[in-house]
Short mmCIF file of C-alpha atoms and ligand atoms in Angstrom, two decimals:
data_model
loop_
_atom_site.label_atom_id
_atom_site.label_comp_id
_atom_site.label_asym_id
_atom_site.label_seq_id
_atom_site.Cartn_x
_atom_site.Cartn_y
_atom_site.Cartn_z
CA MET M 97 17.74 45.97 -15.81
CA SER M 98 16.16 43.02 -14.90
CA LEU M 99 12.47 42.68 -14.97
CA ALA M 100 12.58 42.63 -11.10
CA ALA M 101 14.49 45.55 -10.55
CA ARG M 102 12.22 47.47 -12.88
CA ALA M 103 9.18 46.78 -10.68
CA LEU M 104 10.62 47.49 -7.23
CA VAL M 105 12.12 51.53 -9.16
CA TYR M 106 8.65 50.88 -10.44
CA THR M 107 6.88 50.79 -6.79
CA ARG M 108 9.12 53.18 -4.84
CA ALA M 109 8.35 55.70 -7.64
CA PHE M 110 4.78 55.11 -6.85
CA LEU M 111 4.75 54.58 -3.08
CA GLY M 112 4.78 57.73 -2.07
CA ALA M 113 2.63 59.77 -4.70
CA SER M 114 0.04 57.36 -3.22
CA ILE M 115 -0.16 57.37 0.23
CA ALA M 116 0.22 61.17 0.02
CA GLY M 117 -3.04 60.09 -2.52
CA ALA M 118 -4.63 57.83 0.34
CA VAL M 119 -4.47 60.40 2.93
CA GLY M 120 -5.56 63.59 1.19
CA VAL M 121 -8.89 61.55 0.57
CA GLY M 122 -9.36 61.32 4.29
CA ILE M 123 -8.36 57.92 5.25
CA GLY M 124 -5.92 59.17 7.31
CA THR M 125 -3.88 55.63 8.43
CA PRO M 126 -0.52 55.25 6.42
CA LEU M 127 -1.76 51.47 5.57
CA LEU M 128 -0.47 51.37 2.28
CA VAL M 129 2.94 49.78 3.71
CA ALA M 130 3.86 46.63 0.84
CA GLY M 131 5.94 44.26 2.32
CA ALA M 132 8.48 41.57 1.86
CA GLY M 133 11.16 43.63 -0.53
CA THR M 134 7.66 45.87 -2.08
CA GLU M 135 7.51 42.81 -4.47
CA SER M 136 3.82 42.40 -2.82
CA THR M 137 1.02 44.40 -1.55
CA GLY M 138 1.17 43.73 1.90
CA ASN M 139 2.53 43.50 5.53
CA LEU M 140 4.41 40.87 7.07
CA LEU M 141 2.32 39.18 9.66
CA ARG M 142 4.75 37.03 11.77
CA SER M 143 4.44 33.97 13.30
CA GLU M 144 4.25 34.17 17.37
CA ARG M 145 6.45 30.35 17.83
CA PRO M 146 9.34 29.90 16.32
CA LEU M 147 9.15 28.46 12.37
CA PRO M 148 9.48 24.58 10.81
CA THR M 149 13.04 24.13 9.82
CA ALA M 150 12.94 23.96 6.37
CA PHE M 151 13.08 20.83 4.33
CA THR M 152 12.60 17.59 6.75
CA ARG M 153 9.88 16.70 5.59
CA ARG M 154 7.94 15.24 2.76
CA LEU M 155 6.02 16.48 0.09
CA THR M 156 2.38 15.23 -0.33
CA VAL M 157 0.28 15.42 -2.91
CA PRO M 158 -3.76 15.44 -2.00
CA ARG M 159 -6.15 12.91 -1.82
CA VAL M 160 -7.54 12.60 -5.43
CA LEU M 161 -11.56 12.35 -4.83
CA SER M 162 -13.43 9.15 -6.14
CA PRO M 163 -17.03 9.93 -7.17
CA VAL M 164 -19.96 8.66 -5.11
CA ARG M 165 -21.69 7.23 -8.04
CA SER M 166 -21.29 8.07 -11.82
CA ASP M 167 -24.25 8.34 -14.84
CA ALA M 168 -25.60 10.35 -17.79
CA ASP M 169 -25.51 13.37 -16.34
CA GLY M 170 -22.11 13.21 -15.14
CA ASP M 171 -19.42 11.92 -11.97
CA HIS M 172 -21.26 12.74 -8.69
CA TYR M 173 -19.05 13.73 -5.78
CA ARG M 174 -19.57 15.08 -1.88
CA ILE M 175 -17.03 17.24 -0.46
CA VAL M 176 -17.73 18.16 3.54
CA GLN M 177 -17.22 21.43 5.18
CA THR M 178 -15.80 21.33 8.25
CA ALA M 179 -13.04 21.82 11.64
CA ALA M 180 -10.59 19.94 11.80
CA SER M 181 -7.03 19.71 13.68
CA ALA M 182 -4.33 19.11 11.05
CA SER M 183 -0.06 18.50 11.98
CA ILE M 184 1.33 21.76 9.85
CA VAL M 185 4.41 22.79 12.13
CA PRO M 186 5.79 20.56 14.89
CA GLY M 187 5.05 19.81 17.61
CA ALA M 188 1.66 21.31 17.65
CA THR M 189 -1.81 21.00 16.09
CA THR M 190 -3.78 22.83 13.61
CA ARG M 191 -7.65 23.58 13.45
CA ILE M 192 -8.22 24.09 9.84
CA TRP M 193 -11.15 24.15 7.72
CA GLY M 194 -10.52 21.98 5.49
CA TYR M 195 -13.09 20.73 2.53
CA ASN M 196 -13.47 17.13 4.08
CA GLY M 197 -11.39 18.47 6.74
CA THR M 198 -7.85 18.60 4.91
CA PHE M 199 -5.87 21.19 3.53
CA PRO M 200 -5.69 21.59 0.56
CA GLY M 201 -9.02 19.81 -0.12
CA PRO M 202 -8.92 16.89 -1.88
CA THR M 203 -8.68 17.24 -5.32
CA ILE M 204 -11.04 15.99 -8.38
CA GLU M 205 -10.19 14.87 -11.70
CA SER M 206 -12.10 15.55 -14.46
CA ARG M 207 -12.38 15.49 -18.29
CA ARG M 208 -13.33 17.53 -20.92
CA GLY M 209 -17.38 17.23 -21.81
CA ARG M 210 -17.92 15.35 -18.69
CA PRO M 211 -20.11 17.41 -15.63
CA ALA M 212 -18.83 17.37 -12.40
CA ILE M 213 -22.30 17.61 -10.00
CA VAL M 214 -20.62 18.29 -6.56
CA THR M 215 -22.75 18.52 -3.06
CA HIS M 216 -21.30 20.21 -0.57
CA VAL M 217 -22.07 20.50 2.85
CA ASN M 218 -21.58 23.18 5.43
CA ARG M 219 -20.77 21.65 8.35
CA LEU M 220 -18.67 25.05 9.50
CA PRO M 221 -19.70 27.47 12.05
CA VAL M 222 -20.54 30.82 9.22
CA PRO M 223 -21.51 30.20 5.94
CA THR M 224 -19.56 29.56 3.32
CA VAL M 225 -19.53 29.78 -0.96
CA VAL M 226 -17.88 27.92 -3.48
CA HIS M 227 -16.43 28.65 -6.50
CA LEU M 228 -14.72 26.81 -8.79
CA HIS M 229 -11.62 28.86 -9.77
CA GLY M 230 -11.01 28.80 -13.81
CA GLY M 231 -14.02 26.63 -14.56
CA ARG M 232 -16.73 28.15 -17.30
CA THR M 233 -19.60 27.64 -15.56
CA PRO M 234 -22.99 28.82 -15.02
CA ALA M 235 -24.07 31.66 -12.44
CA SER M 236 -26.36 29.65 -10.71
CA SER M 237 -23.25 27.18 -9.91
CA ASP M 238 -20.60 29.47 -10.19
CA GLY M 239 -20.39 30.73 -6.10
CA HIS M 240 -21.49 34.18 -6.38
CA PRO M 241 -20.20 35.77 -3.09
CA ILE M 242 -24.28 36.69 -1.78
CA ASP M 243 -24.90 32.84 -2.71
CA PHE M 244 -24.37 31.62 0.69
CA VAL M 245 -24.06 27.87 1.94
CA TYR M 246 -25.56 28.79 5.65
CA PRO M 247 -24.73 26.19 8.06
CA PRO M 248 -27.59 24.15 9.96
CA GLY M 249 -29.64 26.86 12.55
CA MET M 250 -28.47 29.43 10.81
CA SER M 251 -30.36 31.53 8.33
CA HIS M 252 -29.09 34.81 8.06
CA HIS M 253 -26.08 36.77 9.85
CA GLY M 254 -25.32 39.97 10.31
CA GLY M 255 -21.79 40.92 8.21
CA HIS M 256 -21.70 42.77 4.71
CA GLY M 257 -21.46 46.36 6.59
CA GLY M 258 -25.71 45.83 6.93
CA ASP M 259 -25.88 45.60 3.12
CA SER M 260 -29.77 43.80 2.36
CA MET M 261 -28.84 41.09 -0.18
CA VAL M 262 -30.84 38.77 -1.63
CA GLY M 263 -29.14 35.54 -2.63
CA ASP M 264 -29.69 32.49 -4.27
CA THR M 265 -28.98 30.75 -0.58
CA THR M 266 -29.64 26.95 0.78
CA HIS M 267 -28.98 25.53 3.89
CA GLY M 268 -27.18 22.82 4.69
CA SER M 269 -25.96 22.56 1.71
CA ARG M 270 -25.83 22.76 -1.85
CA GLU M 271 -25.60 20.66 -5.33
CA TYR M 272 -22.99 22.76 -7.86
CA THR M 273 -23.34 21.47 -11.15
CA PHE M 274 -20.20 22.06 -13.50
CA PRO M 275 -20.41 21.50 -17.36
CA LEU M 276 -17.02 21.06 -17.92
CA GLY M 277 -17.42 21.11 -21.54
CA GLN M 278 -14.00 23.68 -21.84
CA ARG M 279 -10.15 22.67 -22.65
CA ALA M 280 -7.78 21.00 -20.04
CA ALA M 281 -6.02 23.00 -17.74
CA THR M 282 -5.17 23.44 -13.67
CA LEU M 283 -8.27 24.82 -12.24
CA TRP M 284 -9.08 25.40 -7.85
CA TYR M 285 -11.56 25.66 -6.09
CA HIS M 286 -12.13 27.87 -2.97
CA ASP M 287 -14.35 29.70 -0.52
CA HIS M 288 -16.21 33.09 -2.32
CA ARG M 289 -18.18 33.78 0.83
CA MET M 290 -18.96 38.32 0.31
CA ASP M 291 -16.34 40.06 3.29
CA PHE M 292 -14.58 37.15 4.49
CA THR M 293 -13.04 35.30 2.17
CA GLY M 294 -9.70 35.89 3.20
CA PRO M 295 -9.80 34.68 6.93
CA SER M 296 -11.55 31.26 5.41
CA VAL M 297 -9.06 30.52 2.35
CA TRP M 298 -6.95 31.55 4.98
CA ARG M 299 -7.85 28.66 7.25
CA GLY M 300 -8.00 26.20 4.88
CA LEU M 301 -10.74 26.25 2.28
CA ALA M 302 -8.84 25.51 -0.92
CA GLY M 303 -8.52 22.45 -2.76
CA PHE M 304 -7.10 21.27 -6.69
CA HIS M 305 -9.32 20.74 -9.24
CA ILE M 306 -7.61 19.04 -12.36
CA HIS M 307 -9.02 18.99 -15.46
CA ARG M 308 -8.40 16.60 -18.70
CA ASP M 309 -9.10 16.51 -22.68
CA GLU M 310 -7.84 14.34 -25.16
CA GLU M 311 -6.18 16.88 -27.04
CA GLU M 312 -3.08 16.81 -23.91
CA ASP M 313 -3.21 13.22 -23.32
CA GLY M 314 -2.49 13.36 -26.91
CA LEU M 315 0.90 14.88 -26.43
CA GLY M 316 2.53 12.09 -23.99
CA LEU M 317 3.46 14.33 -20.72
CA PRO M 318 4.64 13.00 -17.92
CA SER M 319 1.45 11.84 -15.75
CA GLY M 320 1.49 9.58 -12.40
CA ALA M 321 4.07 10.54 -10.05
CA ARG M 322 5.68 12.51 -12.88
CA GLU M 323 3.19 14.95 -12.04
CA LEU M 324 3.11 16.72 -9.48
CA PRO M 325 0.30 19.38 -8.12
CA LEU M 326 2.03 22.50 -5.98
CA MET M 327 -0.49 23.91 -4.15
CA ILE M 328 1.91 26.91 -2.35
CA THR M 329 0.25 29.40 0.05
CA ASP M 330 1.86 31.17 2.65
CA ARG M 331 0.63 31.56 5.92
CA SER M 332 1.26 32.31 9.91
CA PHE M 333 0.81 30.67 13.12
CA ALA M 334 -0.06 31.63 16.46
CA ALA M 335 2.08 30.66 19.75
CA ASP M 336 -0.68 27.57 20.17
CA GLY M 337 -0.07 26.45 16.10
CA SER M 338 -3.54 27.65 15.26
CA PHE M 339 -3.37 30.29 11.91
CA ARG M 340 -3.00 33.93 12.75
CA TYR M 341 -4.33 36.54 10.80
CA PRO M 342 -5.41 39.72 12.08
CA SER M 343 -9.72 39.56 11.69
CA ILE M 344 -11.53 42.38 13.18
CA ASP M 345 -14.24 40.05 13.83
CA PRO M 346 -12.39 36.97 14.47
CA GLY M 347 -16.01 34.83 14.26
CA LEU M 348 -16.17 35.67 10.80
CA LEU M 349 -20.02 36.87 11.09
CA HIS M 350 -20.34 40.32 11.57
CA THR M 351 -17.57 42.98 10.83
CA PRO M 352 -15.31 42.24 8.24
CA GLY M 353 -11.85 42.77 7.36
CA VAL M 354 -8.52 43.01 9.05
CA SER M 355 -6.93 45.25 11.69
CA GLY M 356 -4.93 48.43 9.65
CA ASP M 357 -1.99 46.95 9.18
CA TYR M 358 -2.41 44.69 6.91
CA VAL M 359 -5.47 46.72 4.80
CA ALA M 360 -2.35 46.05 2.05
CA GLY M 361 -1.78 42.37 2.61
CA VAL M 362 -1.31 40.30 5.21
CA LEU M 363 2.22 38.13 4.04
CA GLY M 364 2.87 35.19 6.03
CA ASP M 365 6.09 33.89 7.16
CA THR M 366 5.99 30.34 6.65
CA MET M 367 6.12 28.57 3.51
CA LEU M 368 3.96 25.81 2.99
CA VAL M 369 3.90 23.62 -0.30
CA ASN M 370 0.09 21.56 -0.50
CA GLY M 371 -0.49 22.48 3.48
CA VAL M 372 3.40 21.28 4.57
CA PRO M 373 6.16 23.77 5.07
CA TRP M 374 9.07 24.27 3.25
CA PRO M 375 8.85 20.45 1.89
CA VAL M 376 11.20 18.25 -0.03
CA ALA M 377 10.40 15.62 -2.59
CA GLU M 378 12.25 12.76 -4.58
CA VAL M 379 12.52 12.67 -8.01
CA ASP M 380 13.67 10.78 -10.39
CA ALA M 381 16.20 11.79 -13.48
CA VAL M 382 13.92 12.31 -15.56
CA GLN M 383 11.32 14.98 -16.99
CA TYR M 384 8.32 16.25 -14.42
CA ARG M 385 4.87 18.15 -14.75
CA LEU M 386 4.10 20.70 -12.23
CA ARG M 387 1.30 22.13 -11.74
CA ILE M 388 2.15 25.33 -9.57
CA LEU M 389 -0.07 27.00 -8.49
CA ASN M 390 0.11 30.06 -5.89
CA ALA M 391 -2.42 30.62 -3.66
CA CYS M 392 -1.17 33.04 -1.30
CA ILE M 393 -3.25 35.25 0.25
CA ALA M 394 -1.44 38.71 -1.46
CA ARG M 395 2.29 37.38 -2.37
CA ARG M 396 3.92 37.47 -5.08
CA LEU M 397 6.29 34.99 -6.36
CA SER M 398 9.36 34.87 -8.98
CA LEU M 399 10.45 31.57 -8.78
CA ARG M 400 14.05 29.90 -9.70
CA LEU M 401 15.45 26.56 -9.50
CA ASP M 402 18.98 26.63 -7.55
CA PRO M 403 21.42 25.12 -9.19
CA ALA M 404 19.87 25.96 -12.52
CA PRO M 405 19.32 23.05 -14.71
CA ALA M 406 22.44 21.52 -17.05
CA SER M 407 20.04 23.22 -20.07
CA ALA M 408 20.20 27.07 -20.10
CA SER M 409 16.15 27.85 -18.88
CA GLY M 410 15.28 26.02 -16.01
CA PHE M 411 11.62 25.81 -16.91
CA ALA M 412 9.47 24.75 -20.13
CA GLN M 413 5.96 26.51 -19.38
CA ILE M 414 3.66 24.42 -20.88
CA GLY M 415 -0.67 26.47 -20.40
CA THR M 416 -1.64 29.21 -18.08
CA GLU M 417 -4.71 29.31 -16.01
CA GLY M 418 -6.74 28.93 -19.13
CA GLY M 419 -5.13 25.23 -20.23
CA LEU M 420 -2.45 25.01 -22.89
CA LEU M 421 -0.29 27.47 -24.88
CA GLY M 422 0.57 27.32 -28.53
CA ALA M 423 3.96 25.93 -28.66
CA PRO M 424 6.15 26.08 -24.87
CA VAL M 425 7.51 28.92 -24.08
CA ARG M 426 11.06 28.76 -22.25
CA LEU M 427 11.27 30.36 -19.06
CA ASP M 428 13.90 30.51 -16.19
CA HIS M 429 12.27 31.85 -13.51
CA LEU M 430 8.06 31.99 -12.58
CA GLY M 431 6.80 35.06 -12.17
CA LEU M 432 3.32 34.30 -10.24
CA ALA M 433 0.91 36.41 -8.90
CA PRO M 434 -1.52 34.97 -6.06
CA ALA M 435 -4.37 33.06 -7.87
CA GLN M 436 -2.27 32.07 -10.78
CA ARG M 437 -1.08 28.96 -12.17
CA MET M 438 1.82 27.89 -14.49
CA ASP M 439 2.49 23.91 -15.94
CA VAL M 440 5.66 23.53 -16.24
CA ILE M 441 8.30 20.81 -17.67
CA VAL M 442 11.41 20.33 -15.69
CA ASP M 443 14.17 18.04 -16.94
CA PHE M 444 15.76 16.52 -14.02
CA SER M 445 17.59 14.74 -16.03
CA GLY M 446 21.00 17.39 -16.15
CA TYR M 447 21.52 16.71 -12.56
CA ARG M 448 24.00 14.83 -11.04
CA PRO M 449 22.20 12.30 -8.39
CA GLY M 450 21.98 13.56 -5.15
CA THR M 451 21.32 16.98 -6.04
CA GLU M 452 19.61 19.20 -3.91
CA VAL M 453 17.21 21.58 -6.09
CA THR M 454 15.90 23.93 -4.38
CA VAL M 455 12.82 26.28 -5.65
CA VAL M 456 13.54 29.91 -4.88
CA ASN M 457 11.81 32.85 -4.41
CA ASP M 458 13.66 36.30 -5.63
CA PHE M 459 10.86 38.01 -4.12
CA ASP M 460 12.14 37.46 -0.94
CA ASP M 461 14.80 37.20 1.00
CA GLY M 462 14.71 35.77 4.11
CA PRO M 463 12.69 32.10 4.77
CA MET M 464 10.29 33.43 1.86
CA GLY M 465 12.76 33.14 0.15
CA LYS M 466 12.28 29.13 -0.05
CA VAL M 467 10.12 27.48 -1.39
CA MET M 468 10.78 23.36 -1.08
CA ARG M 469 13.50 21.52 -2.23
CA PHE M 470 14.00 18.57 -4.95
CA VAL M 471 16.03 15.64 -4.19
CA VAL M 472 17.75 14.45 -7.46
CA GLY M 473 18.01 10.28 -7.67
CA ARG M 474 18.60 7.75 -10.29
CA PRO M 475 17.98 8.48 -14.17
CA ALA M 476 15.27 6.56 -15.06
CA ARG M 477 13.82 5.53 -19.03
CA ASP M 478 11.81 8.76 -20.03
CA ASP M 479 10.63 8.18 -23.56
CA PHE M 480 9.10 11.69 -23.29
CA ILE M 481 9.73 14.43 -26.03
CA LEU M 482 8.66 17.88 -25.42
CA PRO M 483 6.90 18.89 -28.95
CA ALA M 484 7.24 22.11 -30.64
CA ARG M 485 3.41 22.45 -30.77
CA LEU M 486 0.62 21.97 -28.42
CA SER M 487 -2.36 23.53 -28.97
CA THR M 488 -3.79 25.85 -30.69
CA VAL M 489 -4.13 29.57 -29.79
CA GLU M 490 -6.42 31.75 -30.95
CA ARG M 491 -5.58 35.14 -30.65
CA LEU M 492 -8.28 37.87 -29.81
CA THR M 493 -7.06 41.60 -30.97
CA ALA M 494 -8.46 44.81 -30.02
CA GLU M 495 -10.27 44.64 -33.10
CA GLN M 496 -12.51 42.62 -32.96
CA ALA M 497 -13.64 44.59 -29.85
CA VAL M 498 -17.53 45.80 -29.83
CA THR M 499 -16.31 48.47 -26.97
CA THR M 500 -13.51 49.36 -24.59
CA ARG M 501 -14.11 49.82 -20.73
CA PRO M 502 -12.24 51.28 -18.14
CA PHE M 503 -12.07 50.35 -14.64
CA SER M 504 -9.62 51.76 -12.52
CA PHE M 505 -7.98 49.28 -9.37
CA ARG M 506 -7.68 51.91 -6.38
CA ALA M 507 -6.96 52.59 -2.21
CA GLY M 508 -10.08 54.19 -1.23
CA GLU M 509 -13.01 55.00 1.60
CA VAL M 510 -14.92 51.90 2.86
CA ARG M 511 -18.04 52.36 4.97
CA GLY M 512 -16.06 55.18 6.43
CA GLY M 513 -12.64 53.13 6.23
CA PRO M 514 -10.05 52.07 4.35
CA GLY M 515 -10.80 49.46 1.59
CA TRP M 516 -10.24 48.94 -2.15
CA LEU M 517 -12.06 50.16 -4.92
CA ILE M 518 -12.96 49.60 -8.61
CA GLY M 519 -13.77 52.47 -10.79
CA GLN M 520 -14.36 54.16 -7.93
CA ARG M 521 -17.13 52.29 -6.25
CA ALA M 522 -17.05 49.40 -3.09
CA PHE M 523 -18.09 46.56 -4.18
CA SER M 524 -22.37 46.38 -3.33
CA PRO M 525 -23.64 42.90 -4.78
CA GLY M 526 -26.46 44.80 -6.35
CA HIS M 527 -24.80 47.32 -8.72
CA ILE M 528 -24.31 46.30 -12.36
CA ALA M 529 -20.67 47.84 -13.26
CA ALA M 530 -20.36 46.29 -17.08
CA GLY M 531 -23.37 44.31 -19.07
CA PRO M 532 -21.32 42.64 -22.37
CA ARG M 533 -23.55 41.13 -24.98
CA LEU M 534 -22.76 37.80 -25.65
CA GLY M 535 -20.94 36.46 -28.07
CA THR M 536 -18.81 39.57 -28.47
CA VAL M 537 -15.18 41.24 -27.36
CA GLU M 538 -13.97 44.02 -25.53
CA VAL M 539 -11.15 45.02 -24.70
CA TRP M 540 -10.73 46.56 -20.26
CA ARG M 541 -8.45 48.59 -19.90
CA LEU M 542 -7.31 47.71 -16.09
CA ARG M 543 -5.00 50.67 -14.71
CA ALA M 544 -3.83 49.86 -10.75
CA ASP M 545 -2.31 52.17 -8.20
CA PHE M 546 -0.10 49.27 -5.89
CA HIS M 547 -0.33 45.13 -7.13
CA HIS M 548 -3.30 43.81 -7.51
CA PRO M 549 -3.97 40.02 -9.31
CA VAL M 550 -7.14 41.03 -11.55
CA ARG M 551 -9.57 38.01 -12.09
CA LEU M 552 -12.60 37.47 -14.16
CA HIS M 553 -14.96 34.93 -13.07
CA LEU M 554 -16.24 33.18 -16.62
CA GLN M 555 -14.59 33.59 -19.51
CA PRO M 556 -10.82 33.41 -19.90
CA PHE M 557 -9.10 36.66 -21.94
CA GLN M 558 -5.78 37.80 -23.28
CA VAL M 559 -3.63 40.25 -22.33
CA LEU M 560 -2.59 42.42 -25.09
CA SER M 561 -0.54 45.07 -23.31
CA ARG M 562 0.73 46.35 -20.32
CA GLY M 563 1.51 49.74 -20.85
CA SER M 564 2.89 50.79 -23.95
CA GLU M 565 4.63 47.36 -24.49
CA GLY M 566 3.31 43.99 -25.50
CA PRO M 567 2.73 41.23 -22.98
CA GLY M 568 5.05 40.85 -20.28
CA PRO M 569 6.93 37.40 -20.44
CA PHE M 570 4.46 35.67 -17.94
CA ASP M 571 0.85 36.70 -19.88
CA ALA M 572 0.80 34.08 -22.38
CA GLY M 573 -1.84 32.35 -23.75
CA TRP M 574 -5.56 32.31 -21.97
CA LYS M 575 -5.42 33.56 -18.51
CA ASP M 576 -7.87 34.37 -15.37
CA THR M 577 -6.05 36.08 -13.45
CA VAL M 578 -3.35 39.09 -14.30
CA ASP M 579 -0.52 40.94 -12.84
CA LEU M 580 -1.22 44.04 -12.42
CA ARG M 581 1.56 45.91 -10.65
CA PRO M 582 1.88 49.54 -9.28
CA ALA M 583 0.60 52.36 -11.97
CA GLU M 584 0.66 50.39 -14.32
CA GLU M 585 -2.61 49.82 -17.05
CA VAL M 586 -3.01 46.25 -18.88
CA ALA M 587 -5.23 46.08 -21.66
CA ILE M 588 -7.17 42.84 -21.83
CA ALA M 589 -9.66 40.81 -24.49
CA ILE M 590 -12.24 38.99 -23.28
CA ARG M 591 -15.16 37.12 -25.90
CA PHE M 592 -18.02 36.28 -23.54
CA ASP M 593 -19.09 33.40 -25.16
CA GLY M 594 -19.72 31.31 -22.32
CA TYR M 595 -22.72 32.29 -20.35
CA ARG M 596 -25.31 34.53 -19.66
CA GLY M 597 -25.98 35.80 -15.93
CA THR M 598 -24.47 37.65 -13.24
CA TYR M 599 -20.31 36.66 -12.62
CA VAL M 600 -18.14 38.72 -10.55
CA PHE M 601 -14.76 40.34 -10.67
CA HIS M 602 -12.69 41.52 -8.57
CA CYS M 603 -8.84 41.47 -6.94
CA HIS M 604 -7.30 37.71 -5.66
CA ASN M 605 -5.21 39.69 -2.91
CA LEU M 606 -8.15 38.45 -0.88
CA GLU M 607 -7.72 41.41 1.42
CA HIS M 608 -8.01 43.09 -0.96
CA GLU M 609 -11.49 41.33 -2.69
CA ASP M 610 -12.64 41.40 1.28
CA MET M 611 -12.47 44.95 1.23
CA ALA M 612 -14.72 45.46 -1.28
CA MET M 613 -12.47 45.75 -4.82
CA MET M 614 -15.45 43.44 -6.66
CA ALA M 615 -17.88 44.70 -8.48
CA ASN M 616 -20.92 42.30 -10.97
CA PHE M 617 -20.76 42.31 -14.49
CA VAL M 618 -23.99 40.85 -16.39
CA VAL M 619 -23.19 38.92 -19.83
CA ARG M 620 -27.12 39.64 -22.08
CU1 LIG T 281 -9.84 32.51 -7.10
CU2 LIG T 281 -13.25 34.92 -7.51
O1 LIG T 281 -12.04 33.74 -7.78
CU1 LIG T 282 -5.70 44.46 -5.04
#
């Protein structure tokens, strides 16, 4: 049985039991509807206007931001978070919230050991928080969900269930310092405000951060026009072209959460790559490096090339969230849960010039079953030979662990309504769920009811097992987000060797995160 088919059976078997369970604890509404062929936990939100025609607009690549200055401390950047108008769907403009007014935001490029110091100016009508996803960052710049950057004139807001919380807040702007002493990897930055991350990211607050180093330079990987960052997001649109999203409080200030049908997750009906619906890209018949990011709010993806290239497997995976793998892994499809990244080499030289190669998503059979299209051009000079070894990846083992912690990720009651819990608890900014010691290795056993892409801040980890089996085909290397599937238990090994301080771990289905599936750990 294929992996996909097995996951499907898994999901079906589990759904009935879990809905019954949720009703049993008094949640009431049959909220846990799995959508998109049950491969994602969430519900399809339909656009109120015709879908754009696929494969008509060209892929664009977000522009790389130049530092405002560089000095002994590092490279200094300035980003203004602001509302702006974007042309996303034909015949209308879409009001977005963007970093420098663009969606995706500008790409920051950095090199190992050279800090990036980014001043974010908030000109939005809500507080914001910036998190560099994948960065090994001191807690003061990691974007804890209550470290608000208030827009000018606002000093407090009433949301967050009335919790009284004091984070490390600033007014108007904040300087985030990212040391970036870590190995090369595809990182991304996005909003992380408690209770309102989903709608803020949906409106556009997400961008790439590409981090490089000499080890990677030495491999001579395809670069320049042959290196493409691809941010895949699903969105839905209202009749007037604005983003449609089922917030209870569209002002995103007071009442968190989404209306009942979408508590399991919001699945858009329009696929965007780098902010363009179902784009098309012309490529030479050579090897390309694709840095693929699933930036969907709740949608899981299973990507494949159609037609498949002449060489049996379509992709050579070279890297994951935490950077290069030890050796390339040949894959005919790529599984990506929300927030996960895969760095892959695709060889277009096996196609005849003129071939249209569609990136399909096997987790859906409608319009969302297609992602984008490459049109293969002429052969060109290509000196790249994929090395058999890429990097050295130390292997963490269960024996190194000083402790094992179990955490369940399940539906439950939050503030008297439906929500999501870790270890039976709703997120409370003052509660500490784990206190690992700096320099130690721990094993965490993560148990799921539905799909939960679980993300730990600070340091990457390794997958030890899925249920009674070893790591899955997409679990190789240093991960920062692991794809928990329904009724599954995944063991991960983490070495807490970054910094001391308070960090969060959470589900990266952003509706789940906003509806309390988050907890703190403190590295002591
Ligand atoms: Cu994209 Cu807390 O993470
Ligand atoms: Cu979840």
